[in-house]
């Protein structure tokens, strides 16, 4: 099963996204604090990331670079 990690500071968005991804047959992992996303990603080992670009530090662009360097 494909595991998708959604990182967004809007909790309503991540809850909704998790619901729809699960209904579509994916395993969804969510995180609302971009500062914790690396830790969660390291333990969950997702296949795909959906990132909000406009978040508190690190923003989505910086988080994407950090994930690419680490994964």
Protein backbone atom coordinates (compact mmCIF):
# COMPACT_ATOMS: atom_id res chain seq x y z
CA UNK A 1 0.00 0.00 0.00
CA UNK A 2 1.29 3.44 -0.91
CA UNK A 3 1.97 5.65 2.10
CA UNK A 4 1.40 9.40 1.66
CA UNK A 5 2.51 12.00 4.19
CA UNK A 6 0.62 15.31 4.28
CA UNK A 7 2.25 18.26 6.07
CA UNK A 8 0.13 21.37 6.56
CA UNK A 9 -0.32 23.77 9.45
CA UNK A 10 -4.11 23.74 8.89
CA UNK A 11 -5.45 20.85 10.99
CA UNK A 12 -8.82 20.81 9.20
CA UNK A 13 -7.04 20.34 5.88
CA UNK A 14 -4.88 17.44 7.06
CA UNK A 15 -7.88 15.72 8.68
CA UNK A 16 -9.88 16.01 5.47
CA UNK A 17 -6.94 14.92 3.33
CA UNK A 18 -6.33 11.89 5.56
CA UNK A 19 -9.98 10.87 5.28
CA UNK A 20 -10.04 11.09 1.48
CA UNK A 21 -6.69 9.37 1.00
CA UNK A 22 -7.76 6.51 3.26
CA UNK A 23 -11.05 6.15 1.39
CA UNK A 24 -9.06 6.00 -1.87
CA UNK A 25 -6.99 3.09 -0.53
CA UNK A 26 -3.83 4.88 0.54
CA UNK A 27 -2.16 4.89 3.93
CA UNK A 28 -2.13 8.51 5.10
CA UNK A 29 0.23 10.04 7.64
CA UNK A 30 -0.31 13.66 8.65
CA UNK A 31 1.67 16.27 10.56
CA UNK A 32 0.58 19.81 11.43
CA UNK A 33 3.94 21.12 12.63
CA UNK A 34 6.56 21.45 9.92
CA UNK A 35 9.26 21.41 12.59
CA UNK A 36 8.25 17.82 13.46
CA UNK A 37 7.87 16.60 9.86
CA UNK A 38 11.41 15.25 9.52
CA UNK A 39 11.06 13.11 12.63
CA UNK A 40 7.70 11.73 11.49
CA UNK A 41 9.00 11.11 7.96
CA UNK A 42 12.01 9.20 9.28
CA UNK A 43 9.80 6.87 11.31
CA UNK A 44 6.93 6.52 8.80
CA UNK A 45 9.06 6.26 5.61
CA UNK A 46 6.31 7.55 3.25
CA UNK A 47 6.37 6.98 -0.51
CA UNK A 48 5.01 10.43 -1.35
CA UNK A 49 4.77 13.85 0.33
CA UNK A 50 2.13 16.56 0.00
CA UNK A 51 3.49 19.78 1.49
CA UNK A 52 1.93 23.15 2.19
CA UNK A 53 4.34 25.78 0.93
CA UNK A 54 3.19 28.58 3.26
CA UNK A 55 3.97 27.28 6.76
CA UNK A 56 5.95 28.56 9.73
CA UNK A 57 9.64 27.63 9.62
CA UNK A 58 10.61 25.51 7.94
CA UNK A 59 8.31 26.50 5.09
CA UNK A 60 7.32 23.96 2.44
CA UNK A 61 10.20 24.81 0.12
CA UNK A 62 12.82 24.38 2.84
CA UNK A 63 11.13 21.23 4.14
CA UNK A 64 11.15 19.76 0.64
CA UNK A 65 14.90 20.37 0.35
CA UNK A 66 15.47 18.83 3.79
CA UNK A 67 13.39 15.74 2.91
CA UNK A 68 15.14 15.25 -0.43
CA UNK A 69 18.55 15.44 1.26
CA UNK A 70 17.53 12.98 3.96
CA UNK A 71 15.45 10.40 2.10
